[in-house]
CSV table of C-alpha atoms in Angstrom, one decimal:
chain,number,residue,atom,x,y,z
I,1,MET,CA,73.1,80.1,38.3
I,2,HIS,CA,74.8,77.0,39.6
I,3,ILE,CA,78.2,78.7,39.3
I,4,LEU,CA,76.9,81.7,41.3
I,5,LEU,CA,75.6,79.4,44.1
I,6,ARG,CA,79.0,77.7,44.3
I,7,LEU,CA,80.8,81.0,44.5
I,8,LYS,CA,78.4,82.1,47.2
I,9,ARG,CA,79.1,79.0,49.2
I,10,VAL,CA,82.9,79.4,48.8
I,11,PHE,CA,82.6,83.0,49.9
I,12,ALA,CA,80.6,82.2,53.0
I,13,ARG,CA,82.9,79.4,54.0
I,14,HIS,CA,86.2,81.1,53.4
I,15,PHE,CA,85.4,84.8,54.1
I,16,ILE,CA,82.4,85.3,56.3
I,17,GLU,CA,83.5,82.4,58.6
I,18,PHE,CA,87.1,83.6,58.9
I,19,ARG,CA,88.8,82.6,62.0
I,20,TRP,CA,90.9,85.2,63.8
I,21,HIS,CA,94.2,83.8,62.6
I,22,ASN,CA,93.0,83.7,59.0
I,23,LEU,CA,91.7,87.3,59.3
I,24,LEU,CA,95.1,88.5,60.6
I,25,LEU,CA,96.9,86.7,57.7
I,26,ALA,CA,94.5,88.4,55.3
I,27,LEU,CA,95.2,91.8,56.8
I,28,LEU,CA,98.9,91.2,56.7
I,29,PHE,CA,98.7,90.2,53.0
I,30,TYR,CA,96.6,93.3,52.3
I,31,LEU,CA,99.0,95.7,53.9
I,32,VAL,CA,102.1,94.2,52.2
I,33,ALA,CA,100.4,94.0,48.8
I,34,SER,CA,99.1,97.5,49.1
I,35,TRP,CA,102.5,98.9,50.0
I,36,LEU,CA,104.2,96.9,47.1
I,37,LEU,CA,101.6,98.2,44.6
I,38,MET,CA,102.2,101.8,45.7
I,39,TRP,CA,105.9,101.3,45.6
I,40,LEU,CA,105.8,99.8,42.1
I,41,CYS,CA,103.6,102.7,41.0
I,42,GLY,CA,106.2,105.2,42.1
I,43,GLU,CA,104.2,106.7,45.0
I,44,GLN,CA,107.2,107.9,47.0
I,45,ASP,CA,105.2,109.9,49.7
I,46,ILE,CA,102.7,107.1,50.4
I,47,VAL,CA,105.2,104.3,50.9
I,48,ARG,CA,107.0,106.2,53.7
I,49,LEU,CA,106.1,104.1,56.8
I,50,ASP,CA,104.6,107.0,58.8
I,51,ASN,CA,102.5,108.1,55.8
I,52,PHE,CA,101.5,104.6,54.7
I,53,VAL,CA,99.9,103.6,58.0
I,54,TYR,CA,97.9,106.8,58.1
I,55,TRP,CA,96.9,106.6,54.4
I,56,ILE,CA,95.9,102.9,54.5
I,57,VAL,CA,93.6,103.4,57.5
I,58,VAL,CA,91.8,106.5,56.1
I,59,THR,CA,91.6,104.8,52.7
I,60,ALA,CA,90.3,101.4,53.9
I,61,SER,CA,87.8,103.0,56.2
I,62,THR,CA,86.7,105.3,53.4
I,63,VAL,CA,87.2,108.3,55.5
I,64,GLY,CA,89.4,109.8,52.8
I,65,TYR,CA,90.7,113.1,54.1
I,66,GLY,CA,92.3,113.8,50.8
I,67,ASP,CA,95.6,115.2,52.2
I,68,LEU,CA,97.5,112.2,51.0
I,69,SER,CA,96.5,110.3,47.8
I,70,PRO,CA,98.1,108.6,44.8
I,71,VAL,CA,99.4,111.1,42.2
I,72,SER,CA,100.3,108.7,39.4
I,73,PRO,CA,97.6,107.2,37.0
I,74,ALA,CA,98.9,103.7,37.9
I,75,GLY,CA,98.7,104.4,41.7
I,76,ARG,CA,95.1,105.7,41.3
I,77,LEU,CA,94.1,102.6,39.4
I,78,ALA,CA,95.7,100.3,42.1
I,79,ALA,CA,93.9,102.2,44.8
I,80,SER,CA,90.5,102.1,42.9
I,81,PHE,CA,90.5,98.4,42.0
I,82,PHE,CA,92.5,96.9,44.9
I,83,VAL,CA,93.3,99.0,47.9
I,84,ILE,CA,89.8,100.5,48.5
I,85,PRO,CA,87.5,97.5,47.6
I,86,LEU,CA,89.6,94.9,49.5
I,87,GLY,CA,90.3,97.3,52.4
I,88,LEU,CA,86.7,98.2,52.8
I,89,GLY,CA,85.7,94.5,53.1
I,90,LEU,CA,88.5,93.7,55.5
I,91,PHE,CA,88.0,96.8,57.6
I,92,GLY,CA,84.2,96.1,58.0
I,93,LEU,CA,84.8,92.4,58.6
I,94,THR,CA,87.4,93.1,61.3
I,95,LEU,CA,85.2,95.6,63.1
I,96,GLY,CA,82.2,93.3,62.9
I,97,ARG,CA,84.2,90.3,64.2
I,98,LEU,CA,85.6,92.4,67.1
I,99,ALA,CA,82.1,93.7,68.0
I,100,ALA,CA,80.7,90.2,67.8
I,101,SER,CA,83.5,88.8,70.0
I,102,LEU,CA,83.0,91.5,72.7
I,103,SER,CA,79.3,90.9,72.6
I,104,PHE,CA,79.8,87.1,72.9
I,105,GLN,CA,82.1,87.6,75.9
I,106,TRP,CA,79.5,89.9,77.6
I,107,ARG,CA,76.7,87.4,76.8
I,108,LYS,CA,78.8,84.6,78.3
I,109,GLY,CA,79.0,86.6,81.5
I,110,VAL,CA,75.3,87.4,81.6
I,111,GLN,CA,74.4,83.8,80.9
I,112,GLY,CA,76.8,82.5,83.6
I,113,PHE,CA,79.1,80.5,81.3
I,114,LYS,CA,82.2,82.7,82.0
I,115,SER,CA,84.8,81.9,84.7
I,116,LEU,CA,85.2,84.6,87.4
I,117,ASP,CA,88.5,85.9,88.6
I,118,TYR,CA,87.4,86.8,92.2
I,119,ASN,CA,89.2,86.6,95.5
I,120,GLN,CA,88.0,87.1,99.0
I,121,HIS,CA,84.5,87.8,97.7
I,122,ILE,CA,81.0,87.1,98.9
I,123,LEU,CA,79.5,84.1,97.1
I,124,VAL,CA,75.7,83.5,97.1
I,125,ILE,CA,74.7,79.9,96.2
I,126,GLY,CA,71.1,79.2,95.1
I,127,TRP,CA,68.2,81.2,93.8
I,128,HIS,CA,64.9,82.0,95.4
I,129,GLU,CA,62.4,84.0,93.3
I,130,GLU,CA,61.0,85.5,96.5
I,131,HIS,CA,64.1,86.9,98.2
I,132,THR,CA,67.5,86.2,96.6
I,133,LEU,CA,67.4,89.5,94.5
I,134,GLN,CA,66.6,91.4,97.7
I,135,LEU,CA,69.5,89.7,99.5
I,136,LEU,CA,71.9,90.8,96.7
I,137,LYS,CA,70.7,94.3,96.9
I,138,LEU,CA,71.1,94.4,100.7
I,139,LEU,CA,74.6,92.9,100.4
I,140,LEU,CA,75.6,95.6,97.9
I,141,ARG,CA,74.1,98.3,100.0
I,142,GLU,CA,76.0,97.1,103.1
I,143,LEU,CA,79.2,97.1,101.1
I,144,ASP,CA,78.6,100.7,100.1
I,145,TYR,CA,78.8,101.6,103.8
I,146,HIS,CA,81.5,99.1,104.8
I,147,ALA,CA,85.2,99.9,104.9
I,148,GLU,CA,86.0,96.5,103.4
I,149,LYS,CA,85.3,96.5,99.7
I,150,CYS,CA,84.8,93.2,98.0
I,151,GLN,CA,83.0,91.7,95.0
I,152,VAL,CA,79.7,89.7,95.1
I,153,ALA,CA,79.0,86.6,93.0
I,154,LEU,CA,75.9,84.6,92.5
I,155,CYS,CA,76.0,80.9,91.6
I,156,VAL,CA,72.7,79.2,90.5
I,157,ARG,CA,71.4,76.0,88.9
I,158,ALA,CA,68.3,77.7,87.4
I,159,GLU,CA,68.1,78.5,83.7
I,160,MET,CA,68.3,82.3,84.0
I,161,GLU,CA,70.5,85.3,83.2
I,162,SER,CA,72.3,87.5,85.7
I,163,PRO,CA,69.8,89.6,87.6
I,164,MET,CA,72.4,92.4,88.1
I,165,PRO,CA,75.0,92.0,85.3
I,166,GLU,CA,76.7,95.4,85.9
I,167,ARG,CA,77.2,94.8,89.7
I,168,ILE,CA,77.7,91.1,90.5
I,169,GLY,CA,79.5,88.1,89.0
I,170,PHE,CA,77.3,85.3,87.8
I,171,VAL,CA,77.9,81.6,87.2
I,172,ARG,CA,75.4,78.9,86.1
I,173,VAL,CA,76.2,75.3,87.1
I,174,SER,CA,74.5,71.9,86.7
I,175,SER,CA,75.4,70.9,90.2
I,176,PHE,CA,76.6,72.6,93.4
I,177,THR,CA,79.0,69.8,94.0
I,178,ASN,CA,80.7,69.7,90.6
I,179,ASP,CA,84.4,70.8,91.1
I,180,GLU,CA,85.0,72.1,87.6
I,181,GLU,CA,81.8,74.2,87.5
I,182,MET,CA,82.0,75.5,91.0
I,183,GLN,CA,85.6,76.7,90.5
I,184,ARG,CA,84.3,79.0,87.9
I,185,ALA,CA,82.6,80.8,90.8
I,186,CYS,CA,86.0,80.8,92.7
I,187,VAL,CA,84.4,78.9,95.6
I,188,SER,CA,87.8,78.1,97.0
I,189,THR,CA,88.9,81.8,97.4
I,190,ALA,CA,85.6,83.2,98.7
I,191,SER,CA,85.7,84.8,102.2
I,192,ARG,CA,82.0,84.4,102.9
I,193,ILE,CA,79.5,82.0,101.3
I,194,ILE,CA,75.7,82.2,101.7
I,195,ILE,CA,73.8,79.1,100.8
I,196,ASP,CA,70.1,79.5,100.2
I,197,CYS,CA,68.8,76.8,97.9
I,198,GLN,CA,65.1,76.1,97.2
I,199,ASP,CA,65.2,72.8,99.0
I,200,ASP,CA,67.0,71.7,102.1
I,201,ASP,CA,68.7,68.6,100.5
I,202,ALA,CA,70.4,70.9,97.9
I,203,THR,CA,71.4,73.3,100.7
I,204,SER,CA,72.9,70.4,102.7
I,205,SER,CA,74.9,68.9,99.8
I,206,ALA,CA,76.1,72.4,98.8
I,207,ALA,CA,77.2,73.1,102.4
I,208,LEU,CA,79.1,69.9,102.7
I,209,TYR,CA,80.9,70.5,99.4
I,210,VAL,CA,81.7,74.1,100.2
I,211,CYS,CA,83.2,73.3,103.6
I,212,ASN,CA,85.4,70.7,102.0
I,213,ALA,CA,86.5,73.0,99.1
I,214,ASN,CA,87.0,76.1,101.3
I,215,PRO,CA,87.3,75.3,105.0
I,216,ASP,CA,88.4,78.8,105.9
I,217,ALA,CA,85.3,80.6,104.5
I,218,HIS,CA,82.5,81.9,106.8
I,219,VAL,CA,79.6,79.8,105.6
I,220,ILE,CA,76.0,80.9,106.3
I,221,THR,CA,73.1,78.5,105.5
I,222,TYR,CA,69.3,78.8,105.6
I,223,PHE,CA,67.0,75.8,106.0
I,224,ASN,CA,63.3,75.6,105.8
I,225,ASN,CA,63.4,72.8,108.3
I,226,GLU,CA,65.5,74.1,111.2
I,227,SER,CA,66.3,70.6,112.5
I,228,MET,CA,68.3,70.1,109.2
I,229,GLY,CA,70.4,73.1,110.1
I,230,GLN,CA,71.0,71.9,113.6
I,231,LEU,CA,72.0,68.4,112.3
I,232,LEU,CA,74.4,69.9,109.8
I,233,LYS,CA,75.9,72.2,112.5
I,234,ARG,CA,76.8,69.1,114.6
I,235,HIS,CA,79.0,67.9,111.8
I,236,LEU,CA,80.2,71.3,110.6
I,237,PRO,CA,80.5,73.5,113.7
I,238,ASN,CA,81.9,76.5,111.6
I,239,ILE,CA,78.6,76.8,109.7
I,240,GLU,CA,76.3,79.5,110.8
I,241,ALA,CA,72.8,78.1,110.3
I,242,MET,CA,70.2,80.9,110.1
I,243,PRO,CA,66.9,80.1,111.8
I,244,SER,CA,63.6,81.4,110.5
I,245,VAL,CA,62.3,84.0,113.0
I,246,ALA,CA,58.9,84.6,111.3
I,247,THR,CA,56.9,82.5,113.9
I,248,GLU,CA,58.8,84.1,116.8
I,249,MET,CA,58.2,87.6,115.5
I,250,LEU,CA,54.5,86.9,115.2
I,251,ALA,CA,54.4,85.9,118.9
I,252,LYS,CA,56.7,88.8,120.0
I,253,SER,CA,54.6,91.4,118.1
I,254,ALA,CA,51.4,90.1,119.6
I,255,MET,CA,52.8,90.5,123.2
I,256,ASP,CA,55.0,93.6,122.5
I,257,PRO,CA,53.4,95.6,119.6
I,258,GLY,CA,56.0,97.2,117.3
I,259,SER,CA,58.6,94.6,117.8
I,260,SER,CA,58.6,93.7,114.0
I,261,ALA,CA,59.2,97.3,113.1
I,262,VAL,CA,62.1,97.5,115.6
I,263,LEU,CA,63.7,94.4,114.1
I,264,HIS,CA,63.3,95.6,110.6
I,265,GLU,CA,65.0,98.9,111.4
I,266,LEU,CA,67.9,97.1,113.1
I,267,LEU,CA,68.4,95.2,109.9
I,268,ASN,CA,67.9,98.0,107.4
I,269,VAL,CA,71.1,100.0,106.7
I,270,ASP,CA,69.2,102.8,105.0
I,271,LYS,CA,66.8,103.6,107.8
I,272,GLY,CA,67.4,104.7,111.4
I,273,MET,CA,69.6,102.7,113.8
I,274,THR,CA,71.2,99.5,112.5
I,275,GLN,CA,73.1,96.7,114.0
I,276,TYR,CA,76.8,96.4,113.1
I,277,SER,CA,79.9,94.7,114.4
I,278,ILE,CA,83.6,95.7,114.8
I,279,GLU,CA,86.7,93.8,116.0
I,280,TYR,CA,88.3,95.2,119.1
I,281,ALA,CA,91.8,96.3,117.9
I,282,GLY,CA,93.1,97.6,121.2
I,283,SER,CA,96.4,96.4,122.7
I,284,ARG,CA,95.1,95.4,126.1
I,285,ASP,CA,92.2,93.9,127.9
I,286,VAL,CA,89.6,96.5,129.0
I,287,PRO,CA,86.3,96.3,130.9
I,288,LEU,CA,83.3,96.6,128.8
I,289,ARG,CA,82.2,99.7,130.8
I,290,GLN,CA,85.0,101.7,129.2
I,291,LEU,CA,84.1,100.6,125.6
I,292,PHE,CA,80.4,101.1,126.3
I,293,LEU,CA,80.9,104.7,127.4
I,294,ALA,CA,83.3,105.5,124.6
I,295,PHE,CA,80.9,104.2,122.0
I,296,LYS,CA,78.0,106.1,123.4
I,297,GLU,CA,79.8,109.4,124.0
I,298,ARG,CA,81.8,109.5,120.7
I,299,TYR,CA,79.4,108.0,118.3
I,300,GLU,CA,76.0,107.7,120.0
I,301,ALA,CA,76.3,103.9,119.6
I,302,THR,CA,75.1,101.3,122.0
I,303,ILE,CA,77.0,98.0,122.5
I,304,ILE,CA,74.5,95.1,122.7
I,305,GLY,CA,76.8,92.0,122.6
I,306,VAL,CA,80.4,90.7,122.7
I,307,SER,CA,81.9,87.6,121.2
I,308,ALA,CA,85.4,86.1,121.6
I,309,GLY,CA,85.7,85.6,117.8
I,310,ARG,CA,83.8,85.9,114.6
I,311,ARG,CA,82.7,82.2,114.6
I,312,LEU,CA,81.9,82.0,118.3
I,313,PRO,CA,78.4,82.8,119.8
I,314,ALA,CA,77.9,86.3,121.1
I,315,GLU,CA,77.0,87.2,124.7
I,316,ILE,CA,74.0,89.5,124.4
I,317,ASN,CA,73.7,92.3,127.0
I,318,PRO,CA,76.9,91.4,128.8
I,319,ALA,CA,77.8,92.8,132.2
I,320,LEU,CA,79.7,96.1,132.1
I,321,SER,CA,82.5,94.4,134.2
I,322,ARG,CA,83.1,91.9,131.5
I,323,GLU,CA,86.7,92.0,130.2
I,324,VAL,CA,87.1,92.5,126.5
I,325,LYS,CA,90.2,91.0,124.9
I,326,PRO,CA,92.0,92.1,121.7
I,327,GLY,CA,90.4,90.3,118.8
I,328,ALA,CA,86.9,90.2,120.4
I,329,VAL,CA,84.0,91.1,118.2
I,330,ILE,CA,81.7,93.9,119.5
I,331,TYR,CA,78.1,94.1,118.2
I,332,TYR,CA,76.6,97.5,118.5
I,333,ILE,CA,73.6,99.7,117.3
I,334,ALA,CA,74.4,102.9,115.5
I,335,ASP,CA,73.1,105.3,112.8
I,336,GLU,CA,76.2,104.4,110.6
I,337,ARG,CA,78.9,101.8,110.6
I,338,ILE,CA,82.0,102.9,112.6
I,339,ASN,CA,85.1,102.3,110.5
I,340,ASP,CA,87.7,104.5,112.2
I,341,PHE,CA,87.2,103.9,115.9
I,342,ASP,CA,90.1,105.2,118.1
I,343,TRP,CA,90.8,102.4,120.5
I,344,GLU,CA,93.0,104.6,122.7
I,345,LEU,CA,90.4,105.0,125.4
I,346,GLY,CA,92.3,107.3,127.7
I,347,ASP,CA,90.2,108.3,130.7
I,348,VAL,CA,86.9,107.5,129.1
């Protein structure tokens, strides 16, 4: 019994826990030894290279088509006591190890321990049980209608698995200011970064880190305390601090019933008219009147604001005489996003 236990331990240590390089060496030894045995047994058909590869696979996998097999007594003995038993073990071990490796890599991605290989993506930092999942769904829905296709990644500190493993990248970190961990989320190559942590202190530190790691990214933050967002914006003017509009909407709906439904529709890409933006790609300055008429007549869209650039505040309901320069951002309301606008206005 003692000898059997020792053999079992040796088997477990040297066979079940094979490393990949040991497994490859074992496979190589098995192939060479099997070929030599068949050659020594005089199996001329089997040892031909094209035949041997085919024969060893169907034999080791126990498929055994029977169209190619040893014909000599010695060859049959070698196949029975060496090629088939050893091949069956190695074949099963290789497939099992491959499946385990693929499963491990997938689990690493789901659990957030795998480095992403993203570029010009949207990175969401932080997790709120109440609304982060809805935010991700809305982002993916917007991208379905957007001409620009990019990937979405979520970076969290919470002990959780990816909420959408098939659709987004996922990274877990211990701190939103740890260089090595944050680079797994490709923070330095993201084009847009949304920071929405559970507390304002974490949001502030993440925003400071992100703006240093990726000064070219468009950074959007949300603070429970709006004064924190205003304070941060004084030091980092490029940050877009999102205010809470819940209180304002309560007052607005009280005085103008239905206002909340209007705002919801303007934000919902799946229902009715929605607010979008597009960069003016014309070659000359034009009065807003021309663009306003072109949007309305061609697409049933209404221009509601104009900004001199993506990171500059928009002028809402500007005068029709306002000159719009190339590169300006036009905000409009339409049933669908306009991706192929013809900027040659002609006589419109």
